[in-house]
Amino acid sequence: MARKKPKSRTAAKTAALKKSAERKTASKTAAKSTARKKLKARALPAAKPRPRPKQRIAISHHREEDFKADGLRTYAQYRDLGIAEASHGLARAHVIRLIGPCNPAEVSKLHFHDVEFQMVYVLKGWVKTYMEGQGETLMKEGSAWTQPPRIKHLIMDYSDDVELLEVILPAEFKTVELTT
């Protein structure tokens, strides 16, 4: 659509100034857009997560002979569920059977695990725990809890028949015992 010719010099001058201002604004916007593109081009490419090896199926059936006293605690037997191997170290899952009777002098040691995730589910019996910020809690059959990374905790007492399911990420982690 053609523009109408201004009727006076003043009107022509105003129209010219307005047109000039519109061009400057458009020019500034284009310059900003170009600058952003250049900055993006200069920025380091986002680190791509390393592809994990393909996970496989892990099936574990209950067998008494699979409980081993080769884990973190001497007062416990562990039944590995094959998750660490199947997930290439992404996670670990095991059933923990605490050996009774509970000896608080051996068991009640404040510690933390350097993990990303930890969840415990009580399969049988009961366990009394202490977690920093939570205090003492009695966990019974069917109870579950998560422990945030590096939370200080300890076991205070447990029944002679307690069994726990524990899931931890990653499979390999460090445990730090704290002195009181």
Coordinates of N, CA and C in Angstrom, one line a residue, residues 4-179:
K4 N 0.7 8.1 1.7 CA 0.3 9.4 1.2 C 1.4 10.4 1.4
K5 N 1.6 11.3 0.6 CA 2.6 12.3 0.6 C 2.2 13.3 1.7
P6 N 3.1 13.7 2.6 CA 2.8 14.7 3.7 C 2.4 16.0 3.0
K7 N 1.5 16.7 3.7 CA 1.1 18.0 3.1 C 2.0 19.1 3.4
S8 N 2.8 19.1 4.4 CA 3.7 20.2 4.7 C 5.1 19.7 5.0
R9 N 6.0 20.7 5.0 CA 7.4 20.4 5.3 C 7.5 19.8 6.7
T10 N 6.8 20.4 7.6 CA 6.9 19.9 9.0 C 6.4 18.5 9.1
A11 N 5.3 18.2 8.4 CA 4.8 16.9 8.4 C 5.7 15.9 7.8
A12 N 6.4 16.4 6.7 CA 7.4 15.5 6.0 C 8.6 15.2 6.9
K13 N 9.0 16.3 7.6 CA 10.1 16.1 8.5 C 9.8 15.1 9.7
T14 N 8.6 15.3 10.2 CA 8.1 14.4 11.3 C 8.1 12.9 10.8
A15 N 7.5 12.8 9.6 CA 7.4 11.4 9.0 C 8.8 10.8 8.8
A16 N 9.8 11.6 8.3 CA 11.1 11.2 8.1 C 11.8 10.8 9.4
L17 N 11.6 11.6 10.5 CA 12.2 11.2 11.8 C 11.6 10.0 12.3
K18 N 10.3 9.8 12.1 CA 9.6 8.6 12.6 C 10.1 7.4 11.9
K19 N 10.3 7.5 10.6 CA 10.8 6.4 9.8 C 12.2 6.0 10.2
S20 N 13.0 7.0 10.5 CA 14.4 6.9 10.9 C 14.5 6.1 12.3
A21 N 13.6 6.5 13.2 CA 13.5 5.9 14.5 C 13.1 4.4 14.4
E22 N 12.2 4.1 13.5 CA 11.8 2.8 13.3 C 12.9 1.9 12.7
R23 N 13.7 2.5 11.8 CA 14.9 1.8 11.3 C 15.9 1.5 12.4
K24 N 16.2 2.5 13.2 CA 17.2 2.4 14.3 C 16.7 1.2 15.2
T25 N 15.5 1.2 15.6 CA 14.9 0.2 16.5 C 15.1 -1.2 15.8
A26 N 14.8 -1.3 14.6 CA 14.9 -2.6 13.9 C 16.3 -3.0 13.8
S27 N 17.2 -2.0 13.5 CA 18.6 -2.3 13.4 C 19.2 -2.8 14.8
K28 N 18.8 -2.1 15.9 CA 19.2 -2.5 17.2 C 18.8 -4.0 17.5
T29 N 17.5 -4.3 17.2 CA 17.0 -5.6 17.5 C 17.8 -6.6 16.7
A30 N 18.1 -6.3 15.4 CA 18.8 -7.3 14.6 C 20.2 -7.4 15.1
A31 N 20.8 -6.4 15.6 CA 22.2 -6.4 16.2 C 22.2 -7.3 17.4
K32 N 21.2 -7.1 18.3 CA 21.1 -7.9 19.5 C 20.9 -9.4 19.2
S33 N 20.1 -9.7 18.2 CA 19.9 -11.1 17.8 C 21.2 -11.7 17.2
T34 N 21.9 -10.9 16.4 CA 23.2 -11.4 15.9 C 24.2 -11.6 17.0
A35 N 24.2 -10.7 18.0 CA 25.2 -10.9 19.1 C 24.8 -12.1 19.9
R36 N 23.5 -12.4 20.1 CA 23.1 -13.6 20.9 C 23.6 -14.8 20.1
K37 N 23.4 -14.8 18.8 CA 23.8 -16.0 18.0 C 25.3 -16.2 18.1
K38 N 26.1 -15.1 18.1 CA 27.5 -15.3 18.2 C 27.9 -15.8 19.5
L39 N 27.3 -15.3 20.6 CA 27.6 -15.8 21.9 C 27.3 -17.3 22.0
K40 N 26.1 -17.7 21.5 CA 25.8 -19.1 21.5 C 26.8 -20.0 20.7
A41 N 27.3 -19.4 19.6 CA 28.2 -20.2 18.8 C 29.5 -20.3 19.5
R42 N 29.9 -19.3 20.3 CA 31.2 -19.3 21.1 C 31.1 -20.2 22.3
A43 N 29.9 -20.3 22.9 CA 29.8 -21.1 24.1 C 30.1 -22.6 23.8
L44 N 30.7 -23.2 24.9 CA 31.1 -24.6 24.7 C 29.8 -25.4 24.6
P45 N 29.9 -26.5 23.8 CA 28.7 -27.3 23.6 C 28.3 -28.0 24.9
A46 N 27.1 -28.1 25.2 CA 26.6 -28.8 26.4 C 27.2 -30.2 26.5
A47 N 27.7 -30.6 27.6 CA 28.3 -31.9 27.8 C 27.1 -32.9 27.7
K48 N 27.3 -33.8 26.7 CA 26.3 -34.9 26.6 C 26.5 -35.9 27.6
P49 N 25.5 -36.4 28.2 CA 25.7 -37.5 29.2 C 26.2 -38.7 28.5
R50 N 27.1 -39.3 29.2 CA 27.7 -40.5 28.6 C 26.6 -41.6 28.5
P51 N 26.5 -42.2 27.4 CA 25.5 -43.3 27.3 C 25.9 -44.4 28.2
R52 N 24.9 -44.9 29.0 CA 25.2 -46.0 29.9 C 25.1 -47.3 29.1
P53 N 25.8 -48.3 29.5 CA 25.6 -49.6 28.9 C 24.2 -50.1 29.0
K54 N 23.8 -50.9 28.1 CA 22.4 -51.4 28.1 C 22.2 -52.3 29.4
Q55 N 21.1 -52.0 30.1 CA 20.8 -52.8 31.3 C 20.2 -54.1 30.9
R56 N 20.4 -55.1 31.7 CA 19.8 -56.4 31.4 C 18.8 -56.8 32.5
I57 N 18.1 -57.8 32.3 CA 17.1 -58.3 33.3 C 17.9 -59.0 34.4
A58 N 17.4 -58.8 35.7 CA 18.0 -59.5 36.8 C 16.9 -60.2 37.5
I59 N 17.0 -61.5 37.7 CA 16.0 -62.2 38.4 C 16.7 -62.9 39.6
S60 N 16.1 -62.8 40.7 CA 16.7 -63.4 41.9 C 15.6 -64.1 42.7
H61 N 15.7 -65.4 42.9 CA 14.8 -66.2 43.7 C 15.4 -66.4 45.1
H62 N 14.5 -66.5 46.1 CA 15.0 -66.7 47.5 C 15.7 -68.0 47.6
R63 N 16.9 -68.0 48.1 CA 17.6 -69.2 48.5 C 18.4 -68.9 49.7
E64 N 18.3 -69.7 50.8 CA 19.0 -69.4 52.0 C 20.5 -69.3 51.9
E65 N 21.0 -70.1 51.0 CA 22.5 -70.2 50.8 C 23.0 -68.9 50.1
D66 N 22.1 -68.0 49.6 CA 22.6 -66.7 49.0 C 22.8 -65.7 50.1
F67 N 22.5 -65.9 51.3 CA 22.8 -64.9 52.4 C 24.2 -65.1 52.8
K68 N 25.0 -64.0 52.6 CA 26.4 -64.0 52.9 C 26.8 -63.0 54.0
A69 N 27.8 -63.3 54.8 CA 28.3 -62.3 55.8 C 29.5 -61.6 55.2
D70 N 29.4 -61.0 54.0 CA 30.5 -60.4 53.3 C 30.2 -58.9 53.0
G71 N 29.3 -58.3 53.7 CA 28.9 -57.0 53.4 C 29.5 -56.0 54.4
L72 N 28.9 -54.8 54.4 CA 29.4 -53.7 55.2 C 29.5 -54.0 56.7
R73 N 28.5 -54.6 57.2 CA 28.4 -54.8 58.7 C 28.6 -56.3 59.1
T74 N 29.4 -56.5 60.2 CA 29.7 -57.9 60.6 C 28.5 -58.5 61.3
Y75 N 27.5 -57.7 61.7 CA 26.3 -58.3 62.4 C 25.2 -58.5 61.4
A76 N 25.5 -58.5 60.1 CA 24.4 -58.7 59.0 C 24.9 -59.7 58.0
Q77 N 23.8 -60.3 57.4 CA 24.0 -61.1 56.2 C 23.3 -60.5 55.1
Y78 N 23.9 -60.5 53.9 CA 23.4 -59.8 52.7 C 23.1 -60.8 51.6
R79 N 21.9 -60.6 51.0 CA 21.6 -61.4 49.8 C 21.5 -60.4 48.6
D80 N 22.5 -60.5 47.8 CA 22.5 -59.6 46.6 C 21.5 -60.0 45.6
L81 N 20.8 -59.0 45.0 CA 19.7 -59.3 44.1 C 20.1 -59.2 42.6
G82 N 21.4 -59.0 42.4 CA 21.9 -58.9 41.0 C 21.7 -57.6 40.3
I83 N 21.2 -56.6 41.0 CA 20.9 -55.3 40.3 C 22.2 -54.6 39.9
A84 N 23.2 -54.6 40.7 CA 24.5 -53.9 40.4 C 25.1 -54.4 39.1
E85 N 25.1 -55.7 39.0 CA 25.7 -56.2 37.7 C 24.8 -55.9 36.5
A86 N 23.5 -56.1 36.7 CA 22.6 -55.9 35.6 C 22.5 -54.5 35.2
S87 N 22.7 -53.5 36.1 CA 22.6 -52.1 35.8 C 24.0 -51.5 35.6
H88 N 25.0 -52.3 35.5 CA 26.4 -51.8 35.3 C 26.8 -50.8 36.3
G89 N 26.4 -51.0 37.6 CA 26.8 -50.1 38.7 C 25.9 -49.0 39.0
L90 N 24.8 -48.8 38.2 CA 23.9 -47.7 38.4 C 23.2 -47.8 39.8
A91 N 22.9 -49.0 40.3 CA 22.2 -49.2 41.5 C 22.6 -50.6 42.1
R92 N 22.3 -50.7 43.4 CA 22.5 -51.9 44.1 C 21.2 -52.2 44.9
A93 N 20.8 -53.5 45.0 CA 19.6 -53.8 45.8 C 20.0 -55.2 46.5
H94 N 19.7 -55.2 47.8 CA 20.0 -56.4 48.5 C 19.0 -56.6 49.7
V95 N 18.9 -57.8 50.1 CA 18.1 -58.1 51.3 C 19.1 -58.2 52.5
I96 N 18.9 -57.5 53.6 CA 19.8 -57.5 54.7 C 19.1 -58.2 55.8
R97 N 19.7 -59.2 56.4 CA 19.2 -59.9 57.6 C 20.2 -59.5 58.7
L98 N 19.7 -58.8 59.7 CA 20.5 -58.4 60.9 C 20.5 -59.6 61.9
I99 N 21.6 -60.0 62.3 CA 21.8 -61.1 63.2 C 21.5 -60.7 64.7
G100 N 20.6 -61.4 65.3 CA 20.2 -61.1 66.7 C 21.0 -61.9 67.7
P101 N 20.9 -61.6 68.9 CA 20.3 -60.4 69.4 C 21.2 -59.1 69.1
C102 N 20.5 -58.0 69.1 CA 21.1 -56.7 68.8 C 22.1 -56.4 70.0
N103 N 23.3 -56.0 69.6 CA 24.3 -55.5 70.5 C 24.6 -54.0 70.2
P104 N 23.9 -53.1 71.0 CA 24.1 -51.7 70.7 C 25.5 -51.2 70.7
A105 N 26.4 -51.8 71.4 CA 27.8 -51.3 71.4 C 28.4 -51.5 70.0
E106 N 28.0 -52.6 69.3 CA 28.5 -52.9 68.0 C 27.7 -52.2 66.9
V107 N 26.4 -52.1 67.1 CA 25.5 -51.6 66.1 C 25.3 -50.1 66.0
S108 N 25.2 -49.5 67.2 CA 24.8 -48.1 67.2 C 26.0 -47.1 67.0
K109 N 26.5 -47.1 65.8 CA 27.6 -46.2 65.4 C 27.1 -45.2 64.4
L110 N 27.3 -44.0 64.7 CA 26.8 -42.9 63.8 C 27.7 -42.9 62.6
H111 N 27.0 -42.9 61.4 CA 27.8 -42.9 60.1 C 26.9 -42.3 59.0
F112 N 27.5 -42.1 57.9 CA 26.7 -41.7 56.7 C 27.3 -42.4 55.5
H113 N 26.5 -42.5 54.4 CA 26.9 -43.1 53.2 C 26.9 -42.0 52.1
D114 N 28.0 -42.0 51.3 CA 28.1 -41.1 50.2 C 27.4 -41.6 49.0
V115 N 26.1 -41.5 49.0 CA 25.3 -42.0 47.9 C 24.4 -40.9 47.3
E116 N 23.8 -41.3 46.2 CA 22.8 -40.3 45.5 C 21.4 -40.6 46.0
F117 N 21.1 -41.9 46.3 CA 19.8 -42.3 46.7 C 19.9 -43.5 47.6
Q118 N 19.1 -43.6 48.6 CA 19.0 -44.8 49.5 C 17.6 -45.0 50.0
M119 N 17.1 -46.2 49.8 CA 15.7 -46.5 50.3 C 15.8 -47.8 51.0
V120 N 15.1 -47.9 52.2 CA 15.0 -49.2 52.9 C 13.6 -49.5 53.2
Y121 N 13.2 -50.8 53.0 CA 11.9 -51.3 53.3 C 12.0 -52.5 54.2
V122 N 11.2 -52.5 55.3 CA 11.2 -53.6 56.3 C 10.4 -54.8 55.8
L123 N 11.0 -55.9 55.5 CA 10.3 -57.1 55.0 C 9.7 -57.9 56.2
K124 N 10.5 -58.0 57.2 CA 10.1 -58.8 58.4 C 10.7 -58.1 59.7
G125 N 10.0 -58.3 60.8 CA 10.5 -57.8 62.1 C 10.4 -56.3 62.2
W126 N 11.3 -55.7 63.0 CA 11.3 -54.3 63.2 C 12.7 -53.8 63.5
V127 N 12.9 -52.5 63.2 CA 14.2 -51.9 63.5 C 14.0 -50.5 64.0
K128 N 14.8 -50.1 65.0 CA 14.7 -48.7 65.6 C 15.9 -48.0 65.1
T129 N 15.6 -46.8 64.4 CA 16.7 -46.1 63.8 C 16.8 -44.7 64.4
Y130 N 17.9 -44.0 64.2 CA 18.0 -42.6 64.4 C 18.6 -42.0 63.1
M131 N 17.9 -40.9 62.7 CA 18.4 -40.1 61.6 C 18.5 -38.7 61.9
E132 N 19.6 -38.0 61.6 CA 19.8 -36.6 61.9 C 18.6 -35.8 61.3
G133 N 18.0 -35.0 62.2 CA 16.9 -34.1 61.7 C 15.5 -34.8 61.9
Q134 N 15.5 -36.2 62.0 CA 14.3 -36.9 62.2 C 14.2 -37.5 63.6
G135 N 15.3 -37.8 64.2 CA 15.2 -38.4 65.5 C 15.1 -39.9 65.5
E136 N 14.5 -40.5 66.6 CA 14.3 -42.0 66.6 C 13.0 -42.3 66.0
T137 N 13.1 -43.4 65.2 CA 11.8 -43.9 64.6 C 11.8 -45.4 64.6
L138 N 10.7 -46.0 65.0 CA 10.5 -47.5 65.0 C 9.9 -47.8 63.6
M139 N 10.6 -48.6 62.9 CA 10.2 -49.1 61.6 C 9.7 -50.6 61.7
K140 N 8.5 -50.9 61.3 CA 8.0 -52.2 61.4 C 7.8 -52.8 60.1
E141 N 7.5 -54.1 60.0 CA 7.2 -54.8 58.8 C 6.3 -54.0 57.9
G142 N 6.7 -53.7 56.7 CA 5.9 -52.9 55.8 C 6.2 -51.4 55.8
S143 N 7.1 -51.0 56.8 CA 7.6 -49.6 56.8 C 8.7 -49.4 55.7
A144 N 8.8 -48.2 55.2 CA 9.8 -47.8 54.3 C 10.3 -46.4 54.5
W145 N 11.6 -46.2 54.2 CA 12.1 -44.8 54.4 C 13.2 -44.6 53.4
T146 N 13.4 -43.3 53.1 CA 14.5 -42.9 52.3 C 15.5 -42.2 53.2
Q147 N 16.8 -42.2 52.9 CA 17.8 -41.5 53.6 C 18.5 -40.6 52.6
P148 N 18.3 -39.3 52.8 CA 19.0 -38.4 51.8 C 20.5 -38.6 51.8
P149 N 21.1 -38.2 50.8 CA 22.6 -38.4 50.7 C 23.3 -37.8 51.9
R150 N 24.2 -38.5 52.4 CA 25.2 -38.1 53.5 C 24.4 -37.8 54.8
I151 N 23.2 -38.3 55.0 CA 22.5 -38.0 56.3 C 23.2 -38.9 57.4
K152 N 23.4 -38.3 58.5 CA 24.0 -39.1 59.6 C 22.9 -39.9 60.2
H153 N 23.2 -41.2 60.5 CA 22.2 -42.1 61.0 C 22.8 -43.3 61.7
L154 N 22.0 -44.0 62.4 CA 22.5 -45.3 63.1 C 21.3 -46.2 63.4
I155 N 21.6 -47.4 63.6 CA 20.6 -48.4 64.1 C 20.7 -48.5 65.6
M156 N 19.6 -48.4 66.3 CA 19.6 -48.4 67.7 C 19.3 -49.8 68.3
D157 N 18.3 -50.5 67.6 CA 17.9 -51.8 68.1 C 17.1 -52.4 67.0
Y158 N 17.0 -53.8 67.0 CA 16.2 -54.5 66.0 C 15.8 -55.8 66.6
S159 N 14.7 -56.4 66.0 CA 14.2 -57.7 66.4 C 15.2 -58.8 65.8
D160 N 15.1 -60.0 66.4 CA 16.0 -61.1 66.0 C 15.7 -61.6 64.6
D161 N 14.5 -61.3 64.1 CA 14.1 -61.8 62.8 C 14.0 -60.7 61.7
V162 N 14.6 -59.6 61.9 CA 14.5 -58.5 61.0 C 15.2 -58.7 59.6
E163 N 14.4 -58.4 58.5 CA 15.0 -58.5 57.2 C 14.6 -57.2 56.5
L164 N 15.6 -56.6 55.8 CA 15.4 -55.3 55.1 C 15.7 -55.4 53.7
L165 N 15.0 -54.7 52.8 CA 15.3 -54.5 51.4 C 15.9 -53.2 51.3
E166 N 17.1 -53.1 50.8 CA 17.8 -51.8 50.6 C 18.1 -51.6 49.1
V167 N 17.8 -50.4 48.6 CA 18.2 -50.0 47.3 C 19.0 -48.7 47.3
I168 N 20.2 -48.8 46.7 CA 21.2 -47.7 46.8 C 21.7 -47.3 45.4
L169 N 21.8 -46.0 45.2 CA 22.5 -45.5 43.9 C 23.7 -44.7 44.3
P170 N 24.8 -44.8 43.8 CA 25.2 -45.9 42.8 C 25.5 -47.2 43.6
A171 N 25.9 -48.2 42.9 CA 26.1 -49.5 43.5 C 27.4 -49.5 44.4
E172 N 28.4 -48.8 44.0 CA 29.6 -48.6 44.8 C 29.6 -47.3 45.5
F173 N 29.8 -47.3 46.8 CA 29.7 -46.0 47.5 C 30.6 -46.1 48.8
K174 N 30.9 -45.0 49.4 CA 31.8 -44.9 50.5 C 30.9 -44.7 51.8
T175 N 31.2 -45.4 52.9 CA 30.6 -45.2 54.2 C 31.6 -44.6 55.1
V176 N 31.1 -43.6 55.8 CA 32.0 -42.8 56.8 C 31.5 -43.0 58.2
E177 N 32.3 -43.6 59.0 CA 31.9 -43.8 60.4 C 32.4 -42.5 61.2
L178 N 31.5 -42.0 62.0 CA 31.8 -40.8 62.7 C 32.0 -41.1 64.2
T179 N 33.0 -40.4 64.8 CA 33.3 -40.6 66.2 C 32.5 -39.6 67.0

